[in-house]
Every structure is written in structure tokens, then in C-alpha cells.
Short mmCIF file of C-alpha atoms in Angstrom, two decimals:
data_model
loop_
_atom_site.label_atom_id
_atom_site.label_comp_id
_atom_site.label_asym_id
_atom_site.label_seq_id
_atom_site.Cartn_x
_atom_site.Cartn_y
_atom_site.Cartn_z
CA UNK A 1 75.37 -58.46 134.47
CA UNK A 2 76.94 -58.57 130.93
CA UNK A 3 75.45 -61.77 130.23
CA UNK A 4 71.81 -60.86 130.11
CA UNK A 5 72.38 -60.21 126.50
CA UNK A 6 72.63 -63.86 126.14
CA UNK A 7 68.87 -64.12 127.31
CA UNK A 8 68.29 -62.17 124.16
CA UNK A 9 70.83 -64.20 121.68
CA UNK A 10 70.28 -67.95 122.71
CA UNK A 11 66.43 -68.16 121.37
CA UNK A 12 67.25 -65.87 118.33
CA UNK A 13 70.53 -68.16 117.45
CA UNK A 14 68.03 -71.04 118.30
CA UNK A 15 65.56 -70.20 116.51
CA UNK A 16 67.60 -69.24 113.49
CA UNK A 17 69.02 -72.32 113.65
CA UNK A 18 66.00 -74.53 114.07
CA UNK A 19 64.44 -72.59 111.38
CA UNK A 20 67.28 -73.36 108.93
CA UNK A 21 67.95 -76.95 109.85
CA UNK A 22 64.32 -77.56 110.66
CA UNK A 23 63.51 -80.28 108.01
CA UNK A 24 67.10 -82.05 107.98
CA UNK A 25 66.53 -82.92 111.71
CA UNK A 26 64.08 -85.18 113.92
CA UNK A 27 61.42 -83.48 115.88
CA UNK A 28 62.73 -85.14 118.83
CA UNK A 29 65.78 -83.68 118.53
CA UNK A 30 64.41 -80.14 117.25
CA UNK A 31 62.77 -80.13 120.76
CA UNK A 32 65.13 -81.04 122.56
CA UNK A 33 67.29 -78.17 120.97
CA UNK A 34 64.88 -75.65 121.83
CA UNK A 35 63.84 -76.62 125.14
CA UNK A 36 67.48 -76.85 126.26
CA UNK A 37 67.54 -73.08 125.18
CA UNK A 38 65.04 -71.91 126.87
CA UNK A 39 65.85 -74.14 130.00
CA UNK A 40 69.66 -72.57 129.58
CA UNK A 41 67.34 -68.87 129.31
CA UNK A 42 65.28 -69.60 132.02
CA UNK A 43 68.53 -70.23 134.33
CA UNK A 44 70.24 -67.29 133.32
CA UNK A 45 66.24 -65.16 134.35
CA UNK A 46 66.81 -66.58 137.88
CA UNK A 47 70.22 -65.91 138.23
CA UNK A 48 69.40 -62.49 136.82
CA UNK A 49 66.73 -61.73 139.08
CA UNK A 50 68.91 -63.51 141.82
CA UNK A 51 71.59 -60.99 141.55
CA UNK A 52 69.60 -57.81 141.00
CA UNK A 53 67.33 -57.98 144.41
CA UNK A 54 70.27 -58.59 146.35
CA UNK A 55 71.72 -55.64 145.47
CA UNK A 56 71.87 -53.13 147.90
CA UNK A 57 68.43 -50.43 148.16
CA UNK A 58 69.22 -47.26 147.65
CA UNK A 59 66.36 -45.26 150.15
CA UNK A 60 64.26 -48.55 150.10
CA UNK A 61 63.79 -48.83 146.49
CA UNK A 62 65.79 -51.06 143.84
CA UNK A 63 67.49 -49.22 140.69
CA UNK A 64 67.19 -49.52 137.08
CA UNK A 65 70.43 -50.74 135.54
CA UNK A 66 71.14 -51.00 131.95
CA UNK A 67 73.52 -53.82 131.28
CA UNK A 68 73.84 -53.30 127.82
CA UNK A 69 73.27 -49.94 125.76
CA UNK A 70 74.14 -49.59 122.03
CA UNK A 71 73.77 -47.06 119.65
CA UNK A 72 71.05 -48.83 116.73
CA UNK A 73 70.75 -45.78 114.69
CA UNK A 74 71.84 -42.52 114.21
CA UNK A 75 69.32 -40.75 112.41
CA UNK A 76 70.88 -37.52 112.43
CA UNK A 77 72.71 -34.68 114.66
CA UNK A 78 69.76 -34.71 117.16
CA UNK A 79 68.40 -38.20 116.97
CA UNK A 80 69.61 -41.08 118.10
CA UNK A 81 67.83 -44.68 118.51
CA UNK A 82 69.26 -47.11 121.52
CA UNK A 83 68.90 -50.52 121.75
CA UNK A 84 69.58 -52.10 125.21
CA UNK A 85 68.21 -53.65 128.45
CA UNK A 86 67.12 -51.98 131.37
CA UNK A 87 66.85 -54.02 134.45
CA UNK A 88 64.24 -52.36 136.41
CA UNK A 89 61.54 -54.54 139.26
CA UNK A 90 58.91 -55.45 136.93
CA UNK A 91 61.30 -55.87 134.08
CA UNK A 92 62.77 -58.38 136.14
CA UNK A 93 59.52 -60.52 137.35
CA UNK A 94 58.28 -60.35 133.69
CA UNK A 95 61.75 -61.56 132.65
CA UNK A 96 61.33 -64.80 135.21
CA UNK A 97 57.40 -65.31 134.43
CA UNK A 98 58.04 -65.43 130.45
CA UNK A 99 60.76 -67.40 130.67
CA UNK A 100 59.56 -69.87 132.76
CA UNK A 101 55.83 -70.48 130.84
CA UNK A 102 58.24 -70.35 127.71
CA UNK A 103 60.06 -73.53 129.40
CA UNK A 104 56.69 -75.13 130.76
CA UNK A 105 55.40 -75.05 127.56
CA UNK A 106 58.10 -76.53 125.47
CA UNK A 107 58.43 -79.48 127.99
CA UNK A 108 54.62 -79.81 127.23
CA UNK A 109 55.08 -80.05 123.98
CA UNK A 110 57.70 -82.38 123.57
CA UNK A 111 55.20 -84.97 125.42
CA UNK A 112 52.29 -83.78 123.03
#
């Protein structure tokens, strides 16, 4: 599950983008940028939550995985601050939720 850092990257790259090239192009377009993003997200969510509850229980319950864990900083000998994703139940739901009302709403607002 490498790829769920992409449901991180793709609205930060679009936004960045967006937010740099916001004036140059149509709103039309604009929106159709970012709701092709989040649709691409909200595909990637389902797959996601697709592949983690058909994994196999372990005693009946589902466990946390981290598909990506970095090192952010290094404070010193005995502190260290991680950046990653855990994959856990209700990180999961909450994953497909958001990024589906995300979604809704930028179809919505590209008919507004």
C-alpha cells in the first residue's frame, strides 16, 4: 500500500499548482483540475479501504499498518519526530468519508 502517499501528494501538488497558476487559467478549467484530483483521491480511498478489510483478521480484529514512516526531525539523541500514515479501522472510514464529501462538493461547485 505504497501508494497511499499519493492521497497525501495529489491535493498538495494540486493545490500548489492551482494556487500558482490560479489567475492565468479559466475557472472552468481550475475546477476541473481540482475535481479530477480529488476524484483520482477519492479512487485511490476506496481502493485503499478495499484492500485493507480484506486482509486477513488476526483474532477477529483488523491491524494498524503504516505504509509509509519517515524520520521529519531529529531533535536530538532521544527525540525523534515521525511523519507517516497509519492505516488503522477508523483511519480508514474517515479516509473514504472525507474524500468523498471533498469530491461531492467540488462537483457542486463547479455547477454553482
Amino acid at each position: 500500500m505504497e501508494y497511499t502517499i499519493f492521497i497525501l501528494l495529489l491535493p498538495l501538488l494540486t493545490f500548489i499548482v492551482l494556487g500558482l497558476l490560479g489567475t492565468k487559467l479559466k475557472a472552468c478549467t481550475a475546477g476541473l483540475i481540482g475535481t479530477i484530483s480529488l476524484g483520482l483521491v477519492a479512487l485511490l480511498s476506496y481502493f485503499t479501504a478495499f484492500q485493507y478489510f480484506t486482509t486477513q483478521k488476526i483474532d477477529g480484529v483488523y491491524q494498524a499498518l503504516t505504509p509509509f514512516n519517515t524520520t521529519w526531525l531529529n531533535v536530538g539523541a532521544n527525540l525523534n519526530i515521525d511523519l507517516g500514515i497509519l492505516l488503522d479501522p477508523i483511519s480508514v472510514m474517515m479516509l473514504v468519508v472525507i474524500s468523498t464529501v471533498s469530491l461531492m462538493v467540488h462537483i457542486y461547485s463547479m455547477g454553482y
